[in-house]
Structure formats: C-alpha cells, structure tokens
C-alpha cells in the first residue's frame, strides 16, 4: 500500500512457515511470493501479507491442491527495494513459477509489475495502490487493492465532511507520496478545499509546527515513513498547544499495525487512515480471521486478508490452466474471497486488471481504547461513497 519503514525484526525461519520453502519437488505448482520481510521495508505488513498467503496455500493443499498437485510458495524478500524486486522476478521466472503474488510497497510493486509484463508472467498484486502500476496496459497484471485515486478521494470526502478543508501534507520525496498529494489537491480544490504542501525532509518537527500554525491548517496528513519521521511529527503536533484543534491523518495506513500503538500510546489514537475491509467479512473471511489471529498472535490487518485472497484467486486461475503457466485469465475470474466476491475488470485510467469491488474504510484508533478501531467513513466498491456509520 505504501512506502514506509518499519523497525520490526523479520519473522524467524522455522519448519512451519512456507516462506522458507525449499521444497522444490517437480510435482508442486510454484507461486513466487514477494513481500517486505526486512528493513527498510515495512516488515509487519510483510508478515501479515505472508501469513495470509501461507494460510491460503495450506487450505488449497488440504483440499487437493491444483489439479492434484500441491501449491508451493517460493518467497523472496523485497526489503522495499525496487531493484531487488526486479531481480527476484527474474530469478523466480527462471525457476519456472506459474505466477507471481504479493508485495505491499507501491514503488516496489511497480518495478515487479514491469518485469512481469516484460516476461509474460502473470502477477496478482496484493496490496500496492499506485494507479500507474505499469506504464502501458497489460493483460499479465491484476490487482486486488483499490487504486490510490479511489481510496484517497474517499479519504478527501471524509476530511471535507468533517470540516477539514485547509489540509497540510507533510511529504517526503516519493512517487507514491507525490501521487497522493496530487490526488488530494485536484479533488479538494473544486470543492472549496486547499492543500498546503510541506517538505518533511527540509523542516524539523518544530519548524513544521510553525508552518501549520501560520497557514491555519485544520488537518495535517503524514505522507512520510514509519516509524520516522512519522512518530516524531505526531509527538510534536500533539504537544503544541497552538495545534490542539488540528486533525492528524495518515491515509497510507501507518496506524494499522500494533507497532504504531506501541511507539505512540495514546498519542497515536484518533489519527484516521485507510483500510480495505467491508463492514462485515464474508463467512469465509470470519473463519480466516480466527485462524490468522491465532497464527499472528494479534488482530490480522486487512493486508493479511489481501494475502489470503491473492492465493485463492491464483489457485482458481491455475486450475483453469491445468496448473501450467496461466494465460490472461483475469476477465473470467469469479472467486468468493474473505471480503466479498472477486471479479476483475478494466477501470478507466488503470493499466492493469482491477478488482473494483473492494470496500474502503476510513478508520482510527479509539482514544478511549487505542487497541480498538472505529469506522469513521466508508466508500463502497465500484466507486460508491456510502454514508458514515455511527461509531
């Protein structure tokens, strides 16, 4: 979803986890899995993504695999590095994987998608949202997460509805952050809003607070890495009496994972972010949630459900291709996922096959109970904006 840094150690290698899979028997159908599992990647997001993929692989294999052959994940750590992702795609193609899956960071997924397109290798992107995932239309790449333009417009609707029309963005240099700022600016300007862009690398937290006060900002959006400078910026704004009424937001989802609450405590609550979950999970999703909670020893994030759904879709595609290298089967996919029925279509302005039915929520951590999430606003699938639900 984003391009941020997470200071969490990678998961230990053990016999249970499929990402150590060195079982390369000829009978297996291999899927190349990309995930950020070491710094500077957002490791906790990678862990959740991989946990969802592992669970789905296990369940597919428990029910006969793909045409009688077991699925196998061949996992490569991208570490949030586009060049490393490109090399991994080349390697995995050479190993004969039937398809590629995964990735969280948008700029990394973009690099992986470009190589997959060039090699003719099917790639289902799990969690990255950058609209321009490939430079040209392709039949080889599909995506589960909503495009950034759709999600960030839903977020802008929430801000404007809350009376937060003077929106400051503290941004670091990145294609992803620049795209987000542009989406916000172009969406809110015709609706009476203003976007004030601040350079998070040039301004120390105290200087950035001065800018917020001078511009009379009503909201500050953190388009920056996690944990730093995001954590320092939150602390500085929260402790500046001039900014007591400023809403802090993190559309890219920094507060989703437990590390945010651990580092910031109560100061990390009431910071709205985007996540891609429906109001209610499907029956499959409710069951998967229970298993993932046990495996992760914490609440599974939406990224874990994206991982599960990725493998569910690819297993269906590969079955139709007799477990060989799948042709462009995206238009014919109909799969019951954890968050609803998954179908792919062409969406104007998006170069890859897109699931347009993914639900979008604006959520924050409850100030009275920071471990609990509140749904503040909802955007439906297929571009429908729904009324905010009382929380």
PDB file of C-alpha atoms in Angstrom, residues 82-232:
ATOM      1  CA  UNK A  82      12.575  -1.903  -6.451  1.00  0.00           C
ATOM      2  CA  UNK A  83      15.855  -3.226  -7.872  1.00  0.00           C
ATOM      3  CA  UNK A  84      15.765  -6.174  -5.524  1.00  0.00           C
ATOM      4  CA  UNK A  85      12.199  -6.884  -6.627  1.00  0.00           C
ATOM      5  CA  UNK A  86      13.191  -6.809 -10.302  1.00  0.00           C
ATOM      6  CA  UNK A  87      15.991  -9.285  -9.625  1.00  0.00           C
ATOM      7  CA  UNK A  88      13.599 -11.520  -7.672  1.00  0.00           C
ATOM      8  CA  UNK A  89      11.109 -11.574 -10.553  1.00  0.00           C
ATOM      9  CA  UNK A  90      13.873 -12.559 -12.964  1.00  0.00           C
ATOM     10  CA  UNK A  91      15.030 -15.320 -10.622  1.00  0.00           C
ATOM     11  CA  UNK A  92      11.532 -16.638  -9.989  1.00  0.00           C
ATOM     12  CA  UNK A  93      10.751 -16.694 -13.715  1.00  0.00           C
ATOM     13  CA  UNK A  94      13.920 -18.734 -14.208  1.00  0.00           C
ATOM     14  CA  UNK A  95      12.736 -21.175 -11.531  1.00  0.00           C
ATOM     15  CA  UNK A  96       9.559 -21.743 -13.531  1.00  0.00           C
ATOM     16  CA  UNK A  97       6.973 -20.273 -11.162  1.00  0.00           C
ATOM     17  CA  UNK A  98       3.457 -20.337 -12.600  1.00  0.00           C
ATOM     18  CA  UNK A  99       2.619 -16.847 -11.328  1.00  0.00           C
ATOM     19  CA  UNK A 100       3.733 -14.046  -9.024  1.00  0.00           C
ATOM     20  CA  UNK A 101       1.886 -12.832  -5.931  1.00  0.00           C
ATOM     21  CA  UNK A 102       2.124 -10.209  -3.241  1.00  0.00           C
ATOM     22  CA  UNK A 103       4.033  -7.030  -2.448  1.00  0.00           C
ATOM     23  CA  UNK A 104       2.999  -4.141  -0.244  1.00  0.00           C
ATOM     24  CA  UNK A 105       5.091  -1.100  -1.233  1.00  0.00           C
ATOM     25  CA  UNK A 106       3.781   0.656  -4.326  1.00  0.00           C
ATOM     26  CA  UNK A 107       7.082   1.600  -5.947  1.00  0.00           C
ATOM     27  CA  UNK A 108       8.326  -1.963  -5.438  1.00  0.00           C
ATOM     28  CA  UNK A 109       5.165  -3.479  -6.907  1.00  0.00           C
ATOM     29  CA  UNK A 110       5.503  -1.144  -9.884  1.00  0.00           C
ATOM     30  CA  UNK A 111       9.005  -2.470 -10.585  1.00  0.00           C
ATOM     31  CA  UNK A 112       7.822  -6.076 -10.188  1.00  0.00           C
ATOM     32  CA  UNK A 113       4.840  -5.486 -12.472  1.00  0.00           C
ATOM     33  CA  UNK A 114       7.042  -4.029 -15.210  1.00  0.00           C
ATOM     34  CA  UNK A 115       9.306  -7.092 -15.192  1.00  0.00           C
ATOM     35  CA  UNK A 116       6.362  -9.489 -15.025  1.00  0.00           C
ATOM     36  CA  UNK A 117       4.805  -7.770 -18.041  1.00  0.00           C
ATOM     37  CA  UNK A 118       8.081  -7.933 -19.969  1.00  0.00           C
ATOM     38  CA  UNK A 119       8.494 -11.636 -19.166  1.00  0.00           C
ATOM     39  CA  UNK A 120       4.858 -12.550 -19.814  1.00  0.00           C
ATOM     40  CA  UNK A 121       4.493 -13.827 -16.252  1.00  0.00           C
ATOM     41  CA  UNK A 122       1.081 -13.460 -14.539  1.00  0.00           C
ATOM     42  CA  UNK A 123       1.275 -11.263 -11.446  1.00  0.00           C
ATOM     43  CA  UNK A 124      -1.505 -10.612  -8.943  1.00  0.00           C
ATOM     44  CA  UNK A 125      -0.561  -7.579  -6.852  1.00  0.00           C
ATOM     45  CA  UNK A 126      -1.955  -7.928  -3.350  1.00  0.00           C
ATOM     46  CA  UNK A 127      -1.670  -4.589  -1.613  1.00  0.00           C
ATOM     47  CA  UNK A 128       0.030  -1.792  -3.584  1.00  0.00           C
ATOM     48  CA  UNK A 129      -2.282   1.007  -4.723  1.00  0.00           C
ATOM     49  CA  UNK A 130      -0.326   3.312  -7.064  1.00  0.00           C
ATOM     50  CA  UNK A 131      -2.591   3.972 -10.066  1.00  0.00           C
ATOM     51  CA  UNK A 132       0.222   3.715 -12.617  1.00  0.00           C
ATOM     52  CA  UNK A 133       1.313   0.211 -11.677  1.00  0.00           C
ATOM     53  CA  UNK A 134       2.549  -0.283 -15.247  1.00  0.00           C
ATOM     54  CA  UNK A 135       3.463   2.284 -17.895  1.00  0.00           C
ATOM     55  CA  UNK A 136       1.218   0.680 -20.502  1.00  0.00           C
ATOM     56  CA  UNK A 137      -1.897  -1.511 -20.426  1.00  0.00           C
ATOM     57  CA  UNK A 138      -1.104  -5.158 -19.744  1.00  0.00           C
ATOM     58  CA  UNK A 139      -3.030  -8.415 -19.675  1.00  0.00           C
ATOM     59  CA  UNK A 140      -0.493 -10.045 -17.362  1.00  0.00           C
ATOM     60  CA  UNK A 141      -1.001  -7.991 -14.199  1.00  0.00           C
ATOM     61  CA  UNK A 142      -4.058  -7.691 -11.954  1.00  0.00           C
ATOM     62  CA  UNK A 143      -4.578  -6.024  -8.581  1.00  0.00           C
ATOM     63  CA  UNK A 144      -6.761  -6.612  -5.513  1.00  0.00           C
ATOM     64  CA  UNK A 145      -6.352  -3.336  -3.603  1.00  0.00           C
ATOM     65  CA  UNK A 146      -8.270  -0.241  -4.775  1.00  0.00           C
ATOM     66  CA  UNK A 147      -6.267   2.233  -6.869  1.00  0.00           C
ATOM     67  CA  UNK A 148      -4.812   5.140  -4.920  1.00  0.00           C
ATOM     68  CA  UNK A 149      -7.021   7.692  -6.681  1.00  0.00           C
ATOM     69  CA  UNK A 150     -10.184   5.956  -5.462  1.00  0.00           C
ATOM     70  CA  UNK A 151      -9.038   5.414  -1.872  1.00  0.00           C
ATOM     71  CA  UNK A 152      -7.585   8.877  -1.391  1.00  0.00           C
ATOM     72  CA  UNK A 153     -10.698  10.516  -2.858  1.00  0.00           C
ATOM     73  CA  UNK A 154     -12.754   8.664  -0.249  1.00  0.00           C
ATOM     74  CA  UNK A 155     -10.336   9.984   2.356  1.00  0.00           C
ATOM     75  CA  UNK A 156     -10.712  13.529   0.981  1.00  0.00           C
ATOM     76  CA  UNK A 157     -14.506  13.199   1.190  1.00  0.00           C
ATOM     77  CA  UNK A 158     -14.100  12.299   4.858  1.00  0.00           C
ATOM     78  CA  UNK A 159     -11.885  15.327   5.544  1.00  0.00           C
ATOM     79  CA  UNK A 160     -14.224  17.761   3.802  1.00  0.00           C
ATOM     80  CA  UNK A 161     -17.247  16.255   5.527  1.00  0.00           C
ATOM     81  CA  UNK A 162     -15.508  16.786   8.866  1.00  0.00           C
ATOM     82  CA  UNK A 163     -14.910  20.451   8.055  1.00  0.00           C
ATOM     83  CA  UNK A 164     -11.181  19.981   7.475  1.00  0.00           C
ATOM     84  CA  UNK A 165     -10.722  21.994   4.294  1.00  0.00           C
ATOM     85  CA  UNK A 166      -7.273  23.506   4.967  1.00  0.00           C
ATOM     86  CA  UNK A 167      -5.204  20.380   4.540  1.00  0.00           C
ATOM     87  CA  UNK A 168      -1.442  20.419   5.091  1.00  0.00           C
ATOM     88  CA  UNK A 169       0.563  17.471   3.792  1.00  0.00           C
ATOM     89  CA  UNK A 170       3.988  16.746   5.251  1.00  0.00           C
ATOM     90  CA  UNK A 171       5.599  14.742   2.460  1.00  0.00           C
ATOM     91  CA  UNK A 172       8.884  13.035   1.721  1.00  0.00           C
ATOM     92  CA  UNK A 173      10.141  12.577  -1.854  1.00  0.00           C
ATOM     93  CA  UNK A 174       8.451   9.534  -3.431  1.00  0.00           C
ATOM     94  CA  UNK A 175       6.379   8.762  -6.498  1.00  0.00           C
ATOM     95  CA  UNK A 176       3.750   7.348  -4.156  1.00  0.00           C
ATOM     96  CA  UNK A 177       3.588  10.383  -1.853  1.00  0.00           C
ATOM     97  CA  UNK A 178       3.645  12.815  -4.797  1.00  0.00           C
ATOM     98  CA  UNK A 179       0.746  10.958  -6.422  1.00  0.00           C
ATOM     99  CA  UNK A 180      -1.218  11.107  -3.179  1.00  0.00           C
ATOM    100  CA  UNK A 181      -0.676  14.843  -2.770  1.00  0.00           C
ATOM    101  CA  UNK A 182      -1.744  15.439  -6.370  1.00  0.00           C
ATOM    102  CA  UNK A 183      -4.925  13.368  -5.949  1.00  0.00           C
ATOM    103  CA  UNK A 184      -5.861  15.342  -2.841  1.00  0.00           C
ATOM    104  CA  UNK A 185      -5.102  18.719  -4.424  1.00  0.00           C
ATOM    105  CA  UNK A 186      -7.079  18.021  -7.593  1.00  0.00           C
ATOM    106  CA  UNK A 187     -10.027  16.582  -5.687  1.00  0.00           C
ATOM    107  CA  UNK A 188     -10.467  19.131  -2.915  1.00  0.00           C
ATOM    108  CA  UNK A 189      -9.796  22.349  -4.877  1.00  0.00           C
ATOM    109  CA  UNK A 190     -13.110  22.268  -6.844  1.00  0.00           C
ATOM    110  CA  UNK A 191     -14.886  21.544  -3.550  1.00  0.00           C
ATOM    111  CA  UNK A 192     -13.539  24.581  -1.716  1.00  0.00           C
ATOM    112  CA  UNK A 193     -10.569  22.917  -0.030  1.00  0.00           C
ATOM    113  CA  UNK A 194      -6.877  23.829  -0.029  1.00  0.00           C
ATOM    114  CA  UNK A 195      -3.801  21.610   0.103  1.00  0.00           C
ATOM    115  CA  UNK A 196      -0.654  23.112   1.645  1.00  0.00           C
ATOM    116  CA  UNK A 197       2.457  21.098   0.784  1.00  0.00           C
ATOM    117  CA  UNK A 198       5.285  20.985   3.329  1.00  0.00           C
ATOM    118  CA  UNK A 199       8.672  19.321   2.807  1.00  0.00           C
ATOM    119  CA  UNK A 200       9.074  16.838   5.668  1.00  0.00           C
ATOM    120  CA  UNK A 201      12.790  16.407   4.942  1.00  0.00           C
ATOM    121  CA  UNK A 202      13.610  20.106   4.925  1.00  0.00           C
ATOM    122  CA  UNK A 203      11.549  21.016   8.003  1.00  0.00           C
ATOM    123  CA  UNK A 204      12.320  19.787  11.512  1.00  0.00           C
ATOM    124  CA  UNK A 205       9.205  18.878  13.535  1.00  0.00           C
ATOM    125  CA  UNK A 206       9.211  22.200  15.419  1.00  0.00           C
ATOM    126  CA  UNK A 207       9.549  24.197  12.190  1.00  0.00           C
ATOM    127  CA  UNK A 208       6.767  22.178  10.615  1.00  0.00           C
ATOM    128  CA  UNK A 209       4.518  23.030  13.569  1.00  0.00           C
ATOM    129  CA  UNK A 210       5.275  26.704  12.978  1.00  0.00           C
ATOM    130  CA  UNK A 211       4.183  26.322   9.346  1.00  0.00           C
ATOM    131  CA  UNK A 212       0.943  24.625  10.383  1.00  0.00           C
ATOM    132  CA  UNK A 213       0.124  27.455  12.761  1.00  0.00           C
ATOM    133  CA  UNK A 214       0.994  30.148  10.200  1.00  0.00           C
ATOM    134  CA  UNK A 215      -1.156  28.552   7.482  1.00  0.00           C
ATOM    135  CA  UNK A 216      -4.045  27.922   9.913  1.00  0.00           C
ATOM    136  CA  UNK A 217      -4.194  24.292   8.820  1.00  0.00           C
ATOM    137  CA  UNK A 218      -7.140  22.263  10.070  1.00  0.00           C
ATOM    138  CA  UNK A 219      -5.594  18.899   9.147  1.00  0.00           C
ATOM    139  CA  UNK A 220      -2.078  17.514   8.774  1.00  0.00           C
ATOM    140  CA  UNK A 221      -1.571  14.404   6.647  1.00  0.00           C
ATOM    141  CA  UNK A 222       1.563  12.350   7.211  1.00  0.00           C
ATOM    142  CA  UNK A 223       2.946  11.340   3.801  1.00  0.00           C
ATOM    143  CA  UNK A 224       6.139  10.078   5.395  1.00  0.00           C
ATOM    144  CA  UNK A 225       7.922   6.940   6.506  1.00  0.00           C
ATOM    145  CA  UNK A 226       7.217   4.902   9.609  1.00  0.00           C
ATOM    146  CA  UNK A 227       8.409   4.975  12.327  1.00  0.00           C
ATOM    147  CA  UNK A 228      10.400   8.099  11.475  1.00  0.00           C
ATOM    148  CA  UNK A 229       9.684  10.859  10.858  1.00  0.00           C
ATOM    149  CA  UNK A 230       6.010   9.963  11.423  1.00  0.00           C
ATOM    150  CA  UNK A 231       6.351   9.298  15.165  1.00  0.00           C
ATOM    151  CA  UNK A 232       8.311  12.499  15.842  1.00  0.00           C
TER     152      UNK A 232
END
